Amino acid sequence: MFELSLTLPVIVSAGVLLIAVLWLLIFWRHYVASVSRRVAADADAELPEGPRAYPQVSIVVYSDDDAEQLRTLLPQLLSQDYPEQYDVIVVNDGGLASIKDVIARLEQTYSNLYMTFTPMYSRSVSRKKLAATLGIKAARYEVVMHVTGNCRIESPLWLRHMCRHFGEGKEVVIGYAYPVAADEEVTDPSRRLHGFSYLRTAVEYLSWAIAGRPYRGTACNLAYRRSVFFRHNGFSKTLNLKNGDDDVFVNEVADGENTAVELSPESMVEVVQQNPAAMHRHDKINYDFTGRMIRRGAPRFFAVCSWAWWIALGATVALSLFGLPSLLPLIAGVVVLLVTWIVMMLTWRRAARALHMPEAFFTFPWFMSVHPFYTLLYRWRGWRKRNTHYTWQ
């Protein structure tokens, strides 16, 4: 039972298992761990001081019929502890009357609050990109911060943390935003799977940006210079797409030299979702569609990691079967697989804690196993709705 015969199938299975495990523990773990390490490093970094440490900033808020949430967000923006001048421009893309009422009340207290709006009957154009363009053109200052009306910003130092990199000569700053349910009492059975999918996507683009290969940001927490926007003719290359303002555009203008990643806890933004499940489906389909038009290095790398995960599972099964009647291959394979799982579970748990996402510690192996099929499902859903992504529709 415990005598081992080193046949060719046993040696090949053991070799495949070892290669897959080393890929996961060395390469994949490195990128996942880089995110939690960066959060800790940014949290410990001291804010710069001096007359030119911070630029003057215009904050552009995209609002789509979210007056109630603006009542919370705008005071948070307008009371930022920031040493330079800044203004807040709300681009109203819906709910004109209700949002006007919110702005009118706050304008009496804050002189740096303004509002513009997108034309109600604009056709064959992305309203989100039109709103961003109008906000950038209305901006008084060179640096433009982008947030959306359904965000919450708890820290009064958010603007300092996000904009400290512009004093170092950066042109683009990629921040992070995480979803929270508007009604925390409502529980969705798929919430943890959606949370893991969001976490994995965030780790992909943040780790790649940390490594000097930025290709995506989030419109809920993104900053860049107006000169960069106009130098690249704004969104002119993707006018046929409804989306792409925070992934295709960042992919076009950002590189390892001109881009910084800011992940301090004070810089993170909450995105309040009225219907988290519906919003997850909507965002995933949209990003999967525009993801075909950006650099594919990170998605391909993480896809290889998913394959390595399944290869490790398959190699363990093969090693156990080919090693029969001896139980040593089975025991060795299971031990190696469990050690790999535990190490990766701990690494992902640290990343989840750093990014304010559900930890999914014990369910992590299951989520990792089903994620490729979960992605294929959304690819199929996106293919069925492919025509809805274009502005001519």
Short mmCIF file of C-alpha atoms in Angstrom, two decimals:
data_model
loop_
_atom_site.label_atom_id
_atom_site.label_comp_id
_atom_site.label_asym_id
_atom_site.label_seq_id
_atom_site.Cartn_x
_atom_site.Cartn_y
_atom_site.Cartn_z
CA MET A 1 0.00 0.00 0.00
CA PHE A 2 2.86 2.36 0.73
CA GLU A 3 5.33 1.00 -1.82
CA LEU A 4 5.89 3.45 -4.65
CA SER A 5 6.65 2.50 -8.23
CA LEU A 6 8.00 5.45 -10.25
CA THR A 7 6.32 4.78 -13.56
CA LEU A 8 6.35 7.32 -16.38
CA PRO A 9 2.71 8.42 -15.79
CA VAL A 10 3.47 9.00 -12.10
CA ILE A 11 6.57 11.07 -12.90
CA VAL A 12 4.75 13.14 -15.54
CA SER A 13 1.77 13.79 -13.23
CA ALA A 14 4.06 14.80 -10.37
CA GLY A 15 6.03 17.10 -12.69
CA VAL A 16 2.87 18.79 -14.01
CA LEU A 17 1.59 19.26 -10.46
CA LEU A 18 4.88 20.78 -9.37
CA ILE A 19 4.99 23.22 -12.30
CA ALA A 20 1.37 24.33 -11.74
CA VAL A 21 1.92 24.79 -8.01
CA LEU A 22 5.13 26.78 -8.51
CA TRP A 23 3.35 29.05 -11.00
CA LEU A 24 0.60 29.74 -8.48
CA LEU A 25 2.88 30.24 -5.49
CA ILE A 26 5.55 32.32 -7.20
CA PHE A 27 3.98 34.34 -9.98
CA TRP A 28 0.29 34.56 -9.13
CA ARG A 29 0.85 35.09 -5.42
CA HIS A 30 3.33 37.87 -6.20
CA TYR A 31 0.76 39.95 -8.06
CA VAL A 32 -2.04 39.36 -5.55
CA ALA A 33 0.22 40.17 -2.61
CA SER A 34 1.50 43.34 -4.30
CA VAL A 35 -1.92 44.95 -3.83
CA SER A 36 -2.13 44.43 -0.06
CA ARG A 37 1.52 45.46 0.30
CA ARG A 38 0.81 48.65 -1.65
CA VAL A 39 -2.17 49.47 0.56
CA ALA A 40 0.04 49.16 3.64
CA ALA A 41 2.84 51.21 2.05
CA ASP A 42 0.50 54.02 0.96
CA ALA A 43 -1.10 54.05 4.41
CA ASP A 44 2.32 54.58 6.04
CA ALA A 45 3.56 57.16 3.52
CA GLU A 46 3.63 60.70 4.84
CA LEU A 47 1.76 63.38 2.96
CA PRO A 48 4.08 65.90 1.30
CA GLU A 49 4.31 69.49 2.47
CA GLY A 50 5.39 72.61 0.64
CA PRO A 51 4.07 75.29 -1.71
CA ARG A 52 4.08 73.06 -4.81
CA ALA A 53 3.22 69.74 -3.26
CA TYR A 54 -0.39 69.83 -4.46
CA PRO A 55 -2.04 71.16 -7.61
CA GLN A 56 -5.25 73.11 -7.94
CA VAL A 57 -8.04 70.65 -8.72
CA SER A 58 -11.45 70.48 -10.33
CA ILE A 59 -13.65 67.62 -9.11
CA VAL A 60 -16.12 66.44 -11.77
CA VAL A 61 -19.13 64.57 -10.37
CA TYR A 62 -21.21 62.58 -12.83
CA SER A 63 -24.78 62.52 -11.53
CA ASP A 64 -27.55 60.38 -12.97
CA ASP A 65 -30.73 61.03 -10.99
CA ASP A 66 -29.08 60.46 -7.59
CA ALA A 67 -30.07 63.60 -5.70
CA GLU A 68 -30.39 61.83 -2.35
CA GLN A 69 -26.88 60.47 -2.53
CA LEU A 70 -25.54 63.87 -3.62
CA ARG A 71 -26.83 65.30 -0.35
CA THR A 72 -24.23 63.13 1.37
CA LEU A 73 -21.43 63.25 -1.20
CA LEU A 74 -21.22 66.98 -1.96
CA PRO A 75 -20.61 68.13 1.64
CA GLN A 76 -17.90 65.46 1.87
CA LEU A 77 -16.25 66.85 -1.26
CA LEU A 78 -16.67 70.50 -0.34
CA SER A 79 -15.20 70.06 3.14
CA GLN A 80 -11.97 68.37 2.07
CA ASP A 81 -8.84 69.35 4.00
CA TYR A 82 -6.89 70.53 0.96
CA PRO A 83 -4.22 73.25 0.98
CA GLU A 84 -4.87 74.51 -2.58
CA GLN A 85 -7.90 75.85 -4.37
CA TYR A 86 -10.38 73.38 -5.82
CA ASP A 87 -13.89 73.42 -7.18
CA VAL A 88 -16.66 70.87 -7.61
CA ILE A 89 -18.58 70.58 -10.88
CA VAL A 90 -21.71 68.45 -10.92
CA VAL A 91 -22.65 67.25 -14.41
CA ASN A 92 -26.37 66.59 -14.27
CA ASP A 93 -27.41 63.74 -16.55
CA GLY A 94 -30.87 63.15 -15.10
CA GLY A 95 -33.22 64.30 -12.35
CA LEU A 96 -32.78 67.96 -13.27
CA ALA A 97 -35.21 69.44 -10.76
CA SER A 98 -34.18 67.36 -7.74
CA ILE A 99 -30.47 67.83 -8.33
CA LYS A 100 -30.91 71.56 -8.93
CA ASP A 101 -32.55 71.79 -5.54
CA VAL A 102 -29.58 70.08 -3.85
CA ILE A 103 -27.10 72.35 -5.64
CA ALA A 104 -29.08 75.52 -4.90
CA ARG A 105 -29.05 74.82 -1.16
CA LEU A 106 -25.32 74.11 -1.03
CA GLU A 107 -24.37 77.04 -3.27
CA GLN A 108 -25.42 79.36 -0.48
CA THR A 109 -22.63 77.96 1.66
CA TYR A 110 -19.98 76.95 -0.88
CA SER A 111 -18.83 79.34 -3.59
CA ASN A 112 -16.75 76.67 -5.35
CA LEU A 113 -19.73 74.51 -6.32
CA TYR A 114 -21.03 74.58 -9.88
CA MET A 115 -23.41 72.60 -12.05
CA THR A 116 -23.72 71.89 -15.75
CA PHE A 117 -25.89 69.37 -17.55
CA THR A 118 -25.95 67.14 -20.59
CA PRO A 119 -28.55 67.93 -23.28
CA MET A 120 -31.61 65.79 -22.66
CA TYR A 121 -32.09 64.68 -26.25
CA SER A 122 -28.51 63.92 -27.28
CA ARG A 123 -28.47 60.91 -29.59
CA SER A 124 -25.83 58.63 -31.08
CA VAL A 125 -23.42 59.63 -28.32
CA SER A 126 -22.27 58.16 -25.03
CA ARG A 127 -23.95 60.28 -22.36
CA LYS A 128 -21.32 59.26 -19.81
CA LYS A 129 -18.49 60.42 -22.07
CA LEU A 130 -20.38 63.55 -23.03
CA ALA A 131 -20.85 64.37 -19.35
CA ALA A 132 -17.16 63.79 -18.62
CA THR A 133 -16.15 65.97 -21.57
CA LEU A 134 -18.46 68.80 -20.48
CA GLY A 135 -17.11 68.59 -16.94
CA ILE A 136 -13.50 68.70 -18.12
CA LYS A 137 -14.19 71.68 -20.38
CA ALA A 138 -15.91 73.47 -17.51
CA ALA A 139 -13.01 72.75 -15.14
CA ARG A 140 -11.02 75.78 -14.04
CA TYR A 141 -7.92 73.88 -13.03
CA GLU A 142 -5.43 71.60 -14.75
CA VAL A 143 -5.99 68.48 -12.65
CA VAL A 144 -9.42 66.85 -12.90
CA MET A 145 -10.76 64.32 -10.36
CA HIS A 146 -13.62 62.06 -11.44
CA VAL A 147 -16.25 60.60 -9.10
CA THR A 148 -19.88 59.60 -9.55
CA GLY A 149 -22.92 60.80 -7.68
CA ASN A 150 -23.48 57.48 -5.92
CA CYS A 151 -20.12 57.62 -4.13
CA ARG A 152 -19.33 58.27 -0.49
CA ILE A 153 -16.00 59.71 0.65
CA GLU A 154 -15.49 59.38 4.37
CA SER A 155 -11.99 60.82 4.71
CA PRO A 156 -11.38 64.59 4.59
CA LEU A 157 -7.88 63.77 3.31
CA TRP A 158 -9.10 61.92 0.21
CA LEU A 159 -8.15 64.75 -2.15
CA ARG A 160 -4.70 65.13 -0.61
CA HIS A 161 -3.91 61.45 -1.01
CA MET A 162 -5.17 61.23 -4.57
CA CYS A 163 -3.46 64.42 -5.74
CA ARG A 164 -0.11 64.13 -3.97
CA HIS A 165 1.33 62.30 -6.99
CA PHE A 166 0.80 65.24 -9.35
CA GLY A 167 3.47 67.15 -7.43
CA GLU A 168 5.84 64.37 -8.51
CA GLY A 169 5.07 65.02 -12.18
CA LYS A 170 2.49 62.28 -12.74
CA GLU A 171 -0.28 62.82 -15.28
CA VAL A 172 -2.69 60.02 -14.30
CA VAL A 173 -3.61 58.71 -10.84
CA ILE A 174 -5.59 55.48 -10.54
CA GLY A 175 -7.59 55.15 -7.33
CA TYR A 176 -9.85 52.45 -5.98
CA ALA A 177 -13.58 52.28 -5.26
CA TYR A 178 -15.45 49.40 -3.68
CA PRO A 179 -19.19 48.61 -3.73
CA VAL A 180 -21.48 48.75 -0.72
CA ALA A 181 -25.17 47.89 -0.67
CA ALA A 182 -27.56 50.77 -0.05
CA ASP A 183 -29.69 48.44 2.05
CA GLU A 184 -27.30 46.33 4.11
CA GLU A 185 -30.18 44.28 5.51
CA VAL A 186 -30.88 42.74 2.10
CA THR A 187 -28.86 39.59 1.53
CA ASP A 188 -28.19 38.20 -1.93
CA PRO A 189 -27.21 34.51 -2.12
CA SER A 190 -24.73 35.32 -4.91
CA ARG A 191 -23.20 38.27 -3.03
CA ARG A 192 -19.98 36.47 -2.10
CA LEU A 193 -19.41 35.15 -5.61
CA HIS A 194 -20.00 38.64 -7.03
CA GLY A 195 -17.67 40.02 -4.38
CA PHE A 196 -14.92 37.59 -5.33
CA SER A 197 -15.37 38.45 -9.02
CA TYR A 198 -15.09 42.18 -8.20
CA LEU A 199 -12.06 41.54 -5.99
CA ARG A 200 -10.32 39.48 -8.66
CA THR A 201 -10.93 42.16 -11.30
CA ALA A 202 -9.63 44.88 -8.97
CA VAL A 203 -6.52 42.84 -8.16
CA GLU A 204 -5.90 42.34 -11.88
CA TYR A 205 -5.83 45.98 -12.94
CA LEU A 206 -4.34 47.34 -9.70
CA SER A 207 -1.49 44.83 -9.56
CA TRP A 208 -0.71 45.43 -13.22
CA ALA A 209 -0.65 49.19 -12.66
CA ILE A 210 1.59 48.73 -9.60
CA ALA A 211 3.94 46.74 -11.84
CA GLY A 212 4.10 49.69 -14.26
CA ARG A 213 1.60 48.43 -16.86
CA PRO A 214 -1.62 50.39 -16.23
CA TYR A 215 -4.53 49.63 -18.53
CA ARG A 216 -7.68 50.49 -16.59
CA GLY A 217 -9.10 52.64 -13.81
CA THR A 218 -12.47 53.30 -12.22
CA ALA A 219 -14.62 56.31 -13.10
CA CYS A 220 -15.56 56.52 -9.42
CA ASN A 221 -12.02 57.46 -8.38
CA LEU A 222 -9.77 58.56 -11.21
CA ALA A 223 -7.67 61.67 -11.85
CA TYR A 224 -5.71 63.03 -14.80
CA ARG A 225 -4.53 66.31 -16.25
CA ARG A 226 -6.71 68.22 -18.69
CA SER A 227 -3.71 68.51 -21.00
CA VAL A 228 -3.58 64.70 -21.27
CA PHE A 229 -7.26 64.58 -22.15
CA PHE A 230 -6.98 67.20 -24.90
CA ARG A 231 -3.63 65.93 -26.17
CA HIS A 232 -5.30 62.61 -26.96
CA ASN A 233 -8.41 64.31 -28.38
CA GLY A 234 -10.56 63.13 -25.48
CA PHE A 235 -12.71 60.12 -26.25
CA SER A 236 -12.52 60.61 -30.02
CA LYS A 237 -11.19 57.09 -30.64
CA THR A 238 -14.15 55.42 -28.90
CA LEU A 239 -17.05 57.66 -29.85
CA ASN A 240 -18.85 54.60 -31.22
CA LEU A 241 -18.91 53.00 -27.74
CA LYS A 242 -21.22 53.85 -24.87
CA ASN A 243 -18.57 52.87 -22.33
CA GLY A 244 -14.78 52.92 -22.14
CA ASP A 245 -14.26 56.26 -20.37
CA ASP A 246 -12.29 54.61 -17.57
CA ASP A 247 -10.71 51.56 -19.20
CA VAL A 248 -10.21 52.15 -22.93
CA PHE A 249 -9.23 55.77 -22.26
CA VAL A 250 -6.81 54.90 -19.45
CA ASN A 251 -5.36 52.15 -21.62
CA GLU A 252 -4.70 54.80 -24.27
CA VAL A 253 -3.13 57.54 -22.15
CA ALA A 254 -1.47 55.75 -19.20
CA ASP A 255 1.95 54.14 -19.00
CA GLY A 256 4.47 53.20 -16.36
CA GLU A 257 6.12 56.62 -16.40
CA ASN A 258 3.18 59.01 -16.23
CA THR A 259 0.83 57.01 -13.98
CA ALA A 260 0.64 56.48 -10.22
CA VAL A 261 -1.54 54.15 -8.15
CA GLU A 262 -2.98 55.44 -4.86
CA LEU A 263 -4.31 52.82 -2.44
CA SER A 264 -4.15 54.40 0.99
CA PRO A 265 -7.32 53.77 3.02
CA GLU A 266 -8.02 57.51 3.03
CA SER A 267 -8.08 57.56 -0.78
CA MET A 268 -10.65 54.78 -1.18
CA VAL A 269 -14.21 55.56 -2.21
CA GLU A 270 -17.45 53.72 -1.45
CA VAL A 271 -19.90 53.15 -4.30
CA VAL A 272 -23.45 52.86 -2.99
CA GLN A 273 -25.48 50.37 -5.02
CA GLN A 274 -29.27 50.28 -4.82
CA ASN A 275 -29.38 46.86 -6.46
CA PRO A 276 -25.93 45.25 -6.09
CA ALA A 277 -26.73 42.10 -8.09
CA ALA A 278 -28.11 44.03 -11.06
CA MET A 279 -25.24 46.53 -10.94
CA HIS A 280 -22.70 43.71 -10.86
CA ARG A 281 -24.23 42.08 -13.93
CA HIS A 282 -24.41 45.41 -15.76
CA ASP A 283 -20.81 46.41 -14.99
CA LYS A 284 -19.35 42.98 -15.70
CA ILE A 285 -20.99 42.76 -19.12
CA ASN A 286 -19.87 46.28 -20.00
CA TYR A 287 -16.28 45.81 -18.87
CA ASP A 288 -15.99 42.41 -20.54
CA PHE A 289 -17.04 44.03 -23.80
CA THR A 290 -14.67 47.01 -23.67
CA GLY A 291 -11.95 44.75 -22.26
CA ARG A 292 -11.42 43.38 -25.75
CA MET A 293 -10.08 46.77 -26.81
CA ILE A 294 -7.39 47.20 -24.16
CA ARG A 295 -4.05 45.54 -23.53
CA ARG A 296 -4.64 41.89 -22.72
CA GLY A 297 -1.54 41.14 -20.65
CA ALA A 298 -3.22 41.04 -17.24
CA PRO A 299 -6.38 39.15 -18.30
CA ARG A 300 -4.27 36.55 -20.10
CA PHE A 301 -1.92 36.16 -17.15
CA PHE A 302 -4.78 35.64 -14.71
CA ALA A 303 -6.48 33.30 -17.17
CA VAL A 304 -3.28 31.20 -17.17
CA CYS A 305 -3.48 31.21 -13.36
CA SER A 306 -7.02 29.84 -13.55
CA TRP A 307 -5.80 27.13 -15.89
CA ALA A 308 -2.90 26.39 -13.54
CA TRP A 309 -5.41 25.99 -10.73
CA TRP A 310 -7.36 23.40 -12.71
CA ILE A 311 -4.18 21.71 -13.95
CA ALA A 312 -3.05 21.30 -10.34
CA LEU A 313 -6.38 19.68 -9.49
CA GLY A 314 -6.23 17.39 -12.51
CA ALA A 315 -2.60 16.45 -11.90
CA THR A 316 -3.42 15.52 -8.30
CA VAL A 317 -6.21 13.23 -9.45
CA ALA A 318 -4.00 11.70 -12.16
CA LEU A 319 -1.12 11.18 -9.73
CA SER A 320 -3.46 9.41 -7.32
CA LEU A 321 -4.87 7.09 -10.00
CA PHE A 322 -1.57 6.26 -11.68
CA GLY A 323 0.04 5.59 -8.31
CA LEU A 324 -2.45 2.90 -7.30
CA PRO A 325 -2.34 0.58 -5.46
CA SER A 326 0.17 2.70 -3.50
CA LEU A 327 -1.36 5.54 -1.44
CA LEU A 328 1.84 7.59 -1.30
CA PRO A 329 1.15 9.54 -4.55
CA LEU A 330 -2.36 10.32 -3.30
CA ILE A 331 -1.08 11.54 0.06
CA ALA A 332 1.74 13.58 -1.50
CA GLY A 333 -0.53 15.16 -4.09
CA VAL A 334 -3.22 16.09 -1.56
CA VAL A 335 -0.66 17.58 0.85
CA VAL A 336 0.93 19.69 -1.90
CA LEU A 337 -2.49 20.85 -3.10
CA LEU A 338 -3.69 21.73 0.41
CA VAL A 339 -0.54 23.70 1.19
CA THR A 340 -0.98 25.63 -2.06
CA TRP A 341 -4.62 26.31 -1.28
CA ILE A 342 -3.88 27.53 2.24
CA VAL A 343 -1.11 29.86 1.09
CA MET A 344 -3.29 31.32 -1.67
CA MET A 345 -6.30 31.59 0.63
CA LEU A 346 -4.26 33.62 3.11
CA THR A 347 -2.89 35.83 0.33
CA TRP A 348 -6.34 36.53 -1.09
CA ARG A 349 -7.77 37.15 2.36
CA ARG A 350 -5.18 39.87 2.98
CA ALA A 351 -6.03 41.43 -0.39
CA ALA A 352 -9.76 41.27 0.38
CA ARG A 353 -9.27 42.95 3.75
CA ALA A 354 -7.11 45.66 2.23
CA LEU A 355 -9.69 46.38 -0.48
CA HIS A 356 -12.76 46.17 1.81
CA MET A 357 -14.23 43.12 0.09
CA PRO A 358 -15.75 39.90 1.52
CA GLU A 359 -12.93 37.56 2.50
CA ALA A 360 -14.44 34.27 1.24
CA PHE A 361 -11.65 32.37 3.00
CA PHE A 362 -13.11 28.86 3.14
CA THR A 363 -15.11 29.28 -0.08
CA PHE A 364 -12.07 30.53 -2.01
CA PRO A 365 -11.17 27.14 -3.59
CA TRP A 366 -14.75 26.77 -4.82
CA PHE A 367 -14.87 30.30 -6.25
CA MET A 368 -11.52 29.80 -7.96
CA SER A 369 -12.73 26.58 -9.51
CA VAL A 370 -16.00 27.97 -10.89
CA HIS A 371 -14.65 31.40 -11.92
CA PRO A 372 -13.61 30.40 -15.50
CA PHE A 373 -17.12 29.08 -16.15
CA TYR A 374 -18.61 32.16 -14.50
CA THR A 375 -16.58 34.34 -16.87
CA LEU A 376 -17.67 32.30 -19.88
CA LEU A 377 -21.30 32.75 -18.83
CA TYR A 378 -20.92 36.53 -18.87
CA ARG A 379 -19.05 36.42 -22.15
CA TRP A 380 -22.06 34.65 -23.62
CA ARG A 381 -24.46 37.16 -22.09
CA GLY A 382 -22.36 40.01 -23.42
CA TRP A 383 -22.27 38.49 -26.88
CA ARG A 384 -26.06 38.33 -26.91
CA LYS A 385 -26.24 42.04 -26.00
CA ARG A 386 -23.28 43.13 -28.12
CA ASN A 387 -25.26 45.69 -30.16
CA THR A 388 -26.35 47.60 -27.05
CA HIS A 389 -22.76 48.71 -26.38
CA TYR A 390 -22.64 51.02 -29.39
CA THR A 391 -23.83 54.60 -29.47
CA TRP A 392 -25.54 54.16 -32.84
CA GLN A 393 -27.98 51.76 -31.20
#
